[in-house]
Short mmCIF file of C-alpha atoms in Angstrom, two decimals:
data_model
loop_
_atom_site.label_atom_id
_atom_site.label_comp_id
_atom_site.label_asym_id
_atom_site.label_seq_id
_atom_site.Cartn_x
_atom_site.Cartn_y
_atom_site.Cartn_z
CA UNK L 1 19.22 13.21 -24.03
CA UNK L 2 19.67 9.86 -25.60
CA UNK L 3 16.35 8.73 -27.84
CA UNK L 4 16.62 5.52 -25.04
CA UNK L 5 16.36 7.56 -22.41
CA UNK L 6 13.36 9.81 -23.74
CA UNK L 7 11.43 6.67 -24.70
CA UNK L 8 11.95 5.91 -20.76
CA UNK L 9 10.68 8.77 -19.76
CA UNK L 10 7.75 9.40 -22.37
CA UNK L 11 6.66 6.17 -21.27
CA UNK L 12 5.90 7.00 -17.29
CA UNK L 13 4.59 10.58 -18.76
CA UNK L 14 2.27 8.42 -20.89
CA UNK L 15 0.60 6.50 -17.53
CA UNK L 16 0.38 10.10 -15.44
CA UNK L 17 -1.18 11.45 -18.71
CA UNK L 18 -3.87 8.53 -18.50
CA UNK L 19 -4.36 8.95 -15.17
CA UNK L 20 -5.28 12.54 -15.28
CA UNK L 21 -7.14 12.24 -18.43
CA UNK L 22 -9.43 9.90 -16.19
CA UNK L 23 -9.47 12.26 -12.91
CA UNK L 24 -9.45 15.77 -14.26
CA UNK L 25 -11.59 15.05 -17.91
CA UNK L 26 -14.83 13.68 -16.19
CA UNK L 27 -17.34 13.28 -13.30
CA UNK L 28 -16.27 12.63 -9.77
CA UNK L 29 -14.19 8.76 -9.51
CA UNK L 30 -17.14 6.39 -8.68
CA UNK L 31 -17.06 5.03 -5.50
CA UNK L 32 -16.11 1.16 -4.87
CA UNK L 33 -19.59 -1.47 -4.41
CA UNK L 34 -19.99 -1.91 -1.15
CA UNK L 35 -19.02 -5.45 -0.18
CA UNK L 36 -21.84 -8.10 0.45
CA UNK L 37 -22.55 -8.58 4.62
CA UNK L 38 -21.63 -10.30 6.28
CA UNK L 39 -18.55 -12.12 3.78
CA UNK L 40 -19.81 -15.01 2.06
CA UNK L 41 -18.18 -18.26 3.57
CA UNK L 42 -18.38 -20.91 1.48
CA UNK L 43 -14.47 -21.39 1.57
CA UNK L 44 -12.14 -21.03 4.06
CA UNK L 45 -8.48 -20.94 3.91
CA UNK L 46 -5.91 -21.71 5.90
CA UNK L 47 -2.89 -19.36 6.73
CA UNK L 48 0.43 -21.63 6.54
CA UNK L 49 2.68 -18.56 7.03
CA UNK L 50 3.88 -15.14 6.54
CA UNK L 51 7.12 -13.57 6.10
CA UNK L 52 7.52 -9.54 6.78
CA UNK L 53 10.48 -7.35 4.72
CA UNK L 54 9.99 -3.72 3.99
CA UNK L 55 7.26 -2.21 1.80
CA UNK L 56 6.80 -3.69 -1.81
CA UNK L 57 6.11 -1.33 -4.84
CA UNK L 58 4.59 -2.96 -7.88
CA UNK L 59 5.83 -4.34 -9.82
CA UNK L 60 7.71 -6.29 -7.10
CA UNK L 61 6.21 -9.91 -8.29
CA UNK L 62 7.38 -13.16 -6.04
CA UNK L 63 9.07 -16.21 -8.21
CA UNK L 64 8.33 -19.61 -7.14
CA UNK L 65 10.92 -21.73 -8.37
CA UNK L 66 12.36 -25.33 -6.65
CA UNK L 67 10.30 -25.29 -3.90
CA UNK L 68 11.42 -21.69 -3.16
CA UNK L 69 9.64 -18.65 -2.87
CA UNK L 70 12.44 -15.48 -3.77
CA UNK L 71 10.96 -12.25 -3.76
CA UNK L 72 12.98 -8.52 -3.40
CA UNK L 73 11.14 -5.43 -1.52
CA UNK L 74 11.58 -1.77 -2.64
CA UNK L 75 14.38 -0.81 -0.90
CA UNK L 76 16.48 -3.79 -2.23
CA UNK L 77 16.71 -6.87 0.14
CA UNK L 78 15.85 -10.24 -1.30
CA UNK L 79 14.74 -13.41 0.82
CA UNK L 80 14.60 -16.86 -0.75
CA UNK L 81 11.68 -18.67 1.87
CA UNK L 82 10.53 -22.03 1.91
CA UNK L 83 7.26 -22.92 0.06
CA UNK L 84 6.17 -24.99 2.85
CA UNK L 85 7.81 -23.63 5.61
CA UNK L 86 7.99 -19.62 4.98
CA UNK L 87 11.78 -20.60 6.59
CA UNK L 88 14.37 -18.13 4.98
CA UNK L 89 16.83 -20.11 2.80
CA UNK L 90 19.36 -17.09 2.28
CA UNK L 91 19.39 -13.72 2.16
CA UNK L 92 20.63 -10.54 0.20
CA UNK L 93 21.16 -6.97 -0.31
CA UNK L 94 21.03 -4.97 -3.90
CA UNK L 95 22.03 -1.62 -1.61
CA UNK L 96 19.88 0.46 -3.67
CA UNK L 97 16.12 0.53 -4.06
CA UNK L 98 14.80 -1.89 -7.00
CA UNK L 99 12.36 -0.83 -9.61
CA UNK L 100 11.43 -4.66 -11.21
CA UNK L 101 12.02 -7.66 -9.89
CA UNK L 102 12.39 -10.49 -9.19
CA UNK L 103 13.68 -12.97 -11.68
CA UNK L 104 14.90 -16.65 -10.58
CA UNK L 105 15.77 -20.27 -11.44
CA UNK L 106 16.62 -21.37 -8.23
CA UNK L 107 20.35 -21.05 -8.84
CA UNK L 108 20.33 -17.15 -9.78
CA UNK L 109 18.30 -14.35 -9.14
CA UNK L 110 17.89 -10.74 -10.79
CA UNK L 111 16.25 -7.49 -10.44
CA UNK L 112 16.73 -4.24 -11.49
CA UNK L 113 17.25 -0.94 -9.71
CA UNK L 114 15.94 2.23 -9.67
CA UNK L 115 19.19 3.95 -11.78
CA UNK L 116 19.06 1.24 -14.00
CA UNK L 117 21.49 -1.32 -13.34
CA UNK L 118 21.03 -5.08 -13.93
CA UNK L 119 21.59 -6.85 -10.32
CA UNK L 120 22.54 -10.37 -10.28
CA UNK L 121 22.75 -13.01 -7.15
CA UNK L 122 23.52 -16.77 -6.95
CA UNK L 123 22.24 -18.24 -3.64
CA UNK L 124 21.97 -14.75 -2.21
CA UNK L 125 25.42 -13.58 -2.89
CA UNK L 126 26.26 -10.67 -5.91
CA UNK L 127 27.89 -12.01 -8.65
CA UNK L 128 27.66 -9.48 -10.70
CA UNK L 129 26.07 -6.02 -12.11
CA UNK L 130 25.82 -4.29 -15.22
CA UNK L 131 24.61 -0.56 -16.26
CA UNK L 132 21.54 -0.94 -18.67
CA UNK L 133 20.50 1.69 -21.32
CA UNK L 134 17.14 2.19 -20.42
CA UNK L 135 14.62 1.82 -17.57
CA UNK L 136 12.36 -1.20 -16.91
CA UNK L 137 9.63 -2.38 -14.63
CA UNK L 138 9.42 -5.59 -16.24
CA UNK L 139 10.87 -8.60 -13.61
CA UNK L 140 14.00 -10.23 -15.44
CA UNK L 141 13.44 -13.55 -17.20
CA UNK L 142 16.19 -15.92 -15.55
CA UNK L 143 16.30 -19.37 -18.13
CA UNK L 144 18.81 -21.03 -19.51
CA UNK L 145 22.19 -19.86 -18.10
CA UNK L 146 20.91 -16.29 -19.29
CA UNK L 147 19.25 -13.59 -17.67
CA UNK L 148 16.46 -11.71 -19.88
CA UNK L 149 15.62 -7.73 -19.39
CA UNK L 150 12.85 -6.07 -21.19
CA UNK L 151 13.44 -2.36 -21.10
CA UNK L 152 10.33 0.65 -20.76
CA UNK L 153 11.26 1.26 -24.74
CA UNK L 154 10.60 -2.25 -25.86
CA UNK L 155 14.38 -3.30 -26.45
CA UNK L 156 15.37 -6.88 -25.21
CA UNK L 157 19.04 -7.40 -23.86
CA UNK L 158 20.66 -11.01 -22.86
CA UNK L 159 23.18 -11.18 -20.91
CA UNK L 160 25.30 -14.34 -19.56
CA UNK L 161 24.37 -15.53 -16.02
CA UNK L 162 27.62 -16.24 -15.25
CA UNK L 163 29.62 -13.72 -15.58
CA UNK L 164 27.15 -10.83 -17.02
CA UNK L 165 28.67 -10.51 -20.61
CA UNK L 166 26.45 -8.71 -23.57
CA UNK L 167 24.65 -11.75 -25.69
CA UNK L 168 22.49 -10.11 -27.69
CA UNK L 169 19.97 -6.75 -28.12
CA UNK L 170 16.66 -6.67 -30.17
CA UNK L 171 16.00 -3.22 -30.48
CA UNK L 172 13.24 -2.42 -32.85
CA UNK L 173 11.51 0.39 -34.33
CA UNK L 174 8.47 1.56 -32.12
CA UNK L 175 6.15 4.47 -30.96
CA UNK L 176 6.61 7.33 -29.49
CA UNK L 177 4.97 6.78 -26.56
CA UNK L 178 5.83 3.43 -24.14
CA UNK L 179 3.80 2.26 -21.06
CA UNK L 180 5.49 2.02 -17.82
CA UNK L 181 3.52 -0.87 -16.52
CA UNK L 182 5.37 -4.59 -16.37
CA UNK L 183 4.79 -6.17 -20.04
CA UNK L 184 5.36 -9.70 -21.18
CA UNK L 185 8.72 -11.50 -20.67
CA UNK L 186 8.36 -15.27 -20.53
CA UNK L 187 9.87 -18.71 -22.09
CA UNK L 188 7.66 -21.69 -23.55
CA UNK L 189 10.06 -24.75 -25.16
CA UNK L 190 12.92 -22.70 -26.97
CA UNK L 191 11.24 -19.59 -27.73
CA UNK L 192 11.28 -16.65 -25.52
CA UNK L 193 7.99 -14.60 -25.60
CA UNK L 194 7.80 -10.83 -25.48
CA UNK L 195 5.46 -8.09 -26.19
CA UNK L 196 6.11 -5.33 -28.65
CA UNK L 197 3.63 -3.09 -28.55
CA UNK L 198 0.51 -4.65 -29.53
CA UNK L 199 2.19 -7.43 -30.99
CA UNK L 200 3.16 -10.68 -29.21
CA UNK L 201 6.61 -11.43 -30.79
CA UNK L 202 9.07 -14.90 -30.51
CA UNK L 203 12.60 -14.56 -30.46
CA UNK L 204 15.46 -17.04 -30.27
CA UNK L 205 16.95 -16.82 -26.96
CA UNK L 206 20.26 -17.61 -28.59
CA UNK L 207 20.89 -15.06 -31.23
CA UNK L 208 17.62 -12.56 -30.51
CA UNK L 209 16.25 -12.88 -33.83
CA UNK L 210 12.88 -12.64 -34.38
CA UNK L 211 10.42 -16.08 -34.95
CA UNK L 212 7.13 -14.65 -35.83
CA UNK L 213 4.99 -12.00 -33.88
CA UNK L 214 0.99 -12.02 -33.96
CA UNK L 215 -1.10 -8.33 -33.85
CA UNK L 216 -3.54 -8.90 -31.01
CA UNK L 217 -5.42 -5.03 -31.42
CA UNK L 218 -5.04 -2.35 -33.09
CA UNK L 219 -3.96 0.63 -31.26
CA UNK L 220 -6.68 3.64 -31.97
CA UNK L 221 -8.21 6.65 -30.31
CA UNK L 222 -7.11 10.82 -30.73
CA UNK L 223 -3.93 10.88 -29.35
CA UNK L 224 -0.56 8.80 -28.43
CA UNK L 225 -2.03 8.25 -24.69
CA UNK L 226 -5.50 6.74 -26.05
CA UNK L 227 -3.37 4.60 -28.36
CA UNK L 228 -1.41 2.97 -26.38
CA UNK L 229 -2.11 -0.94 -26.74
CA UNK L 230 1.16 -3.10 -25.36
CA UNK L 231 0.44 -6.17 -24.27
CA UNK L 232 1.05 -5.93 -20.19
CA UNK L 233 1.56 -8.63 -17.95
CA UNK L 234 0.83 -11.26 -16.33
CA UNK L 235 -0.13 -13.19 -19.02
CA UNK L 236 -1.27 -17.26 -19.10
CA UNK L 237 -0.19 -19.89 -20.71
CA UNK L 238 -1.43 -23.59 -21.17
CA UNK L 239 0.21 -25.81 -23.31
CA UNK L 240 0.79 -24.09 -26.47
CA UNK L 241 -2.00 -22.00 -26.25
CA UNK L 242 -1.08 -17.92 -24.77
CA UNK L 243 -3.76 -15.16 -23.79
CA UNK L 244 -2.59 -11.60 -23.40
CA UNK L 245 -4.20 -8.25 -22.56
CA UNK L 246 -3.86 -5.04 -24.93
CA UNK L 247 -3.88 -2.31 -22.22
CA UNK L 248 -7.22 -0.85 -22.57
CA UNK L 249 -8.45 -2.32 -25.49
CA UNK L 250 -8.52 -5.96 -26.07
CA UNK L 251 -7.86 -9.47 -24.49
CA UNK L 252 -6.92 -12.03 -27.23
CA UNK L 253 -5.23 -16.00 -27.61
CA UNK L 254 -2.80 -17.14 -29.57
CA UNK L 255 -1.14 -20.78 -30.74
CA UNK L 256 2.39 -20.24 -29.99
CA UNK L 257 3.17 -23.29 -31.78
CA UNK L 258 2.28 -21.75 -34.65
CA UNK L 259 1.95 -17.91 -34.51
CA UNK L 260 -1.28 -17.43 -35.20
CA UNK L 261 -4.23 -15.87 -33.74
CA UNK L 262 -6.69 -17.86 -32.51
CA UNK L 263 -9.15 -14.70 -31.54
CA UNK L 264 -9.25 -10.85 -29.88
CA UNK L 265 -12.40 -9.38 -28.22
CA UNK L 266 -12.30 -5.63 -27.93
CA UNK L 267 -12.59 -4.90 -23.89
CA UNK L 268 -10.91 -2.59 -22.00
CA UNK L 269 -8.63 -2.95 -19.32
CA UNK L 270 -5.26 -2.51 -17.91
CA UNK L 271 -4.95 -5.98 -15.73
CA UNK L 272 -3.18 -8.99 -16.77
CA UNK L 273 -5.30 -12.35 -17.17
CA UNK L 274 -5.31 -16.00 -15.95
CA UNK L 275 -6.30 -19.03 -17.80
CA UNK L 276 -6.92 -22.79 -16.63
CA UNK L 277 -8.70 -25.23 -18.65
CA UNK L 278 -11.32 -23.91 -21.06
CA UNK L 279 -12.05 -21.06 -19.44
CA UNK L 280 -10.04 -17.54 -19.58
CA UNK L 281 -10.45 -14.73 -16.74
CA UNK L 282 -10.00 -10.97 -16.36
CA UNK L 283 -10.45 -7.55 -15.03
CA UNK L 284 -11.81 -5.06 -17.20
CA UNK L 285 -11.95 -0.88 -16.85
CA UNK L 286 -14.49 -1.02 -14.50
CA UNK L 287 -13.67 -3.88 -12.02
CA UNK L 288 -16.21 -6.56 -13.88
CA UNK L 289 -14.54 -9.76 -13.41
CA UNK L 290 -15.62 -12.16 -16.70
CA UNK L 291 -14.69 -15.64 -17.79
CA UNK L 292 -14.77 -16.27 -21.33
CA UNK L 293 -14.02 -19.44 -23.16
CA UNK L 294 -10.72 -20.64 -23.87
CA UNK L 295 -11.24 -21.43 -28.01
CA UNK L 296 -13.37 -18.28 -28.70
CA UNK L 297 -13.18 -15.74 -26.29
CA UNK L 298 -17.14 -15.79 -25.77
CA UNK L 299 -18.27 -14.77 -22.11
CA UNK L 300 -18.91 -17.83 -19.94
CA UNK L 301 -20.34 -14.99 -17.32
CA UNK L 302 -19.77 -11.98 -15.82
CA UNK L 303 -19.90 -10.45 -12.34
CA UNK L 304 -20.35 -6.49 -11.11
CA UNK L 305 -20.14 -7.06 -7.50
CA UNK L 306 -16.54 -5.38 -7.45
CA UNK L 307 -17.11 -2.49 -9.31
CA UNK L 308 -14.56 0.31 -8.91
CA UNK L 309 -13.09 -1.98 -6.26
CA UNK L 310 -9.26 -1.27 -7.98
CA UNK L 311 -9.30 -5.19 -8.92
CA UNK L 312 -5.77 -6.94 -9.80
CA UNK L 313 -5.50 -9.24 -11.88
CA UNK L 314 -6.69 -12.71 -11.12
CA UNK L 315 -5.01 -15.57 -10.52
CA UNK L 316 -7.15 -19.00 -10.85
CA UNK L 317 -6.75 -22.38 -9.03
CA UNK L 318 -8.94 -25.40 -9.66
CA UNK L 319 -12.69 -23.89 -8.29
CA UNK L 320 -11.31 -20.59 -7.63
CA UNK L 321 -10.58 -17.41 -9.04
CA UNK L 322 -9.01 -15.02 -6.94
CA UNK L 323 -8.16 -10.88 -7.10
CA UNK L 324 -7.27 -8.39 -4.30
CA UNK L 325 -8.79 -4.85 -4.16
CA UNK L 326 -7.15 -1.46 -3.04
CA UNK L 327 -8.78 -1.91 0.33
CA UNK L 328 -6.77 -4.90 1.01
CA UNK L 329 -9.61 -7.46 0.39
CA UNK L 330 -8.63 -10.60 -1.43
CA UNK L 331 -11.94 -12.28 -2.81
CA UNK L 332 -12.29 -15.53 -3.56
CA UNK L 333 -14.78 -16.43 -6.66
CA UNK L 334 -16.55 -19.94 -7.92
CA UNK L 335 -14.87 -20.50 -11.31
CA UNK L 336 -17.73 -21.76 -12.78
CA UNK L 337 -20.07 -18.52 -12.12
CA UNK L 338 -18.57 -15.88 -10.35
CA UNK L 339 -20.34 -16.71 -7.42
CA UNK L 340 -18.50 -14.90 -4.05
CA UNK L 341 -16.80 -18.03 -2.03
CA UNK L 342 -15.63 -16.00 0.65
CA UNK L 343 -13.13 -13.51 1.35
CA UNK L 344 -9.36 -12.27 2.77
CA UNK L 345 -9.03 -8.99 4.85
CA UNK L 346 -5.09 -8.25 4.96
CA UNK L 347 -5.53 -4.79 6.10
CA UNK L 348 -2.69 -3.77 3.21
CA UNK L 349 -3.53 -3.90 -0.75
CA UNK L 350 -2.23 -6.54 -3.05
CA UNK L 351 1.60 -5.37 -4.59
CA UNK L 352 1.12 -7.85 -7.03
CA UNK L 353 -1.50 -10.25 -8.80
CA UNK L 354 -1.80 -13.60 -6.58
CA UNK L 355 0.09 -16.10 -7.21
CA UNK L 356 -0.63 -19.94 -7.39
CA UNK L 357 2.09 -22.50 -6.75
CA UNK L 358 0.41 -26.16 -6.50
CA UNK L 359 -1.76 -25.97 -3.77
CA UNK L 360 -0.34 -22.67 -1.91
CA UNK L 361 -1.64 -19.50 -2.50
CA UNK L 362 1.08 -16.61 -2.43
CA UNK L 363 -0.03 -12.62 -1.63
CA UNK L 364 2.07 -9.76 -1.31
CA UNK L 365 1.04 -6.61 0.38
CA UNK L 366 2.23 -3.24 -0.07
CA UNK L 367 3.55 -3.31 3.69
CA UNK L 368 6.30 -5.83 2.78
CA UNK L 369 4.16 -8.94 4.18
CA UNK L 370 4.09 -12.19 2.08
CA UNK L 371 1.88 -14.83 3.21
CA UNK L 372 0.68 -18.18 2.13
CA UNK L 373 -2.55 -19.67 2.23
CA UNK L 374 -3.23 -23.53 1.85
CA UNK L 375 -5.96 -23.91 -0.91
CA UNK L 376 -8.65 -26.25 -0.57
#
């Protein structure tokens, strides 16, 4: 077995191992806060459309991109749909079930399927696909004429949109153990950003060499499962400032400009985190959504009432912050204190964290359903 391969594999052994650490090494789960009655009702939103494929398995994350949304479902069909409209623009077919996905610039689209090959489309028809080394769950990065894949074993590949030839591979030394969960894969100016571990890294997206990289925790605990730290996704960006989450152990900002660390507060977690303004928001262990502010990571406030409520991460727009639960709630939260707005009931649990595009609010359900919400 290649050392790739067992990285791969190490790597979804290290999430089962968490998970049973947390259900056979202690009490009873707790059970979920009951939701307030009747739903609070402050806000009110407005369903534009929704769009039905088969089911979605996350990491299956939509991409908004040119007044498109293009999104891929488990068993490997992808839909571009209109933003306004929820009209399909084209359509296609991977013929095998996808693991990560989807990646788009309007012009081409990537995921990546379950035995590991690099699927590319332009406008809905296959151009081309190439075998990869490893497995990934991370969506593919699409920017630039290239197409971006960040593997379960931390190694970045580029390859050439066009015509799928080999740019470049960072492959760098790294722990024993990797995460399966979706890490951090994103551009800002000419830099590509990825996680490495617990280190946010930027590489030129020309040659794959590496810019700087900033330590955001440091990985501790008894064994290799308890210190695991990468940096998973989504993360936020504003201008040149970047906050990430260390899976269970810290959220933290950073001036990409520079490569420095502007601050890291020990909290646990597994979620991604959003970030508008001054103020920075996330989901911690226990389901206690918490604003903090943007320059110093101090708490702005805090708010139990979803405890144990299998929170995703949020997504934030304007006055409102907004996570689904695993019992297909979406809630909708004041920015400014936490305060409940009102609430979603789509009968099927978010696949993936919400998703803001101007002033439409994007959720995907585990049954395949997309739908779009008009914010206020």
């Amino acid at each position: 077995m290649s050392k790739t391969v067992a990285r791969s594999r190490l790597g979804v052994l290290a999430v089962f191992g968490a998970l049973l650490l947390g259900a056979c090494g202690g009490p009873e789960k707790p059970k979920p806060t009951p939701l307030e009655q009747p739903a609070p009702s402050a806000v009110q939103l407005q369903r534009l459309w929704s769009h039905r494929m088969d089911r979605f398995a996350y990491p299956l994350t939509p991409r908004v991109v040119g007044g498109r949304v293009v999104v891929a479902d488990t068993q490997g069909q992808l839909a571009a749909l209109e933003l306004a409209s929820g009209q399909v623009a084209w359509q296609a077919n991977a013929g095998v079930p996808v693991a990560a996905g989807v990646g788009s610039d309007g012009r081409w689209s990537a995921v990546v399927s379950r035995n590991n090959e690099l699927i590319v489309f332009e406008q809905g028809r296959e151009i081309w696909r190439r075998r990869l080394p490893s497995a990934t769950v991370t969506a593919p990065l699409v920017a630039g004429e290239r197409v971006f894949v960040y593997a379960s074993d931390r190694s970045v590949h580029a390859f050439d949109a066009v015509n799928g030839g080999k740019l470049w591979t960072l492959q760098r030394p790294g722990d024993p153990l990797t995460l399966a969960h979706p890490g951090i894969l994103m551009p800002m100016g000419d830099t590509l950003l990825v996680g490495q571990g617990s280190r946010l890294a930027a590489v030129d997206p020309l040659r794959g060499t590496l810019r700087w990289e900033v330590t955001v925790a440091s990985p501790r605990g008894v064994n290799e499962v308890e210190r695991l730290a990468d940096l998973v996704g989504p993360a936020a960006r504003d201008g040149r400032t970047v906050c990430v989450r260390a899976y269970q152990l810290a959220v933290g900002c950073i001036d990409a400009a520079t490569g420095s660390l502007l601050w890291s507060r020990n909290t646990g977690g597994t979620a991604g985190v959003a970030l508008e303004g001054q103020r920075l928001y996330g989901v911690d262990a226990h389901d206690r959504v918490t604003a903090r502010a943007r320059g110093n990571g101090e708490v702005l406030w805090s708010t139990e009432r979803f405890r144990f409520r299998g929170l995703t991460a949020p997504a934030v727009a304007g006055e409102l912050v907004v996570a689904g639960d695993e019992q297909g709630y979406v809630h909708l939260l004041a920015s400014r204190d936490g305060q409940p707005l009102g609430r979603l009931e789509l009968g099927s649990a978010l696949a993936a964290p919400p998703l803001v595009a101007g002033q439409t609010l994007l959720l995907a359900t585990r049954d395949g359903s997309v739908h779009a919400y008009r914010l206020p």
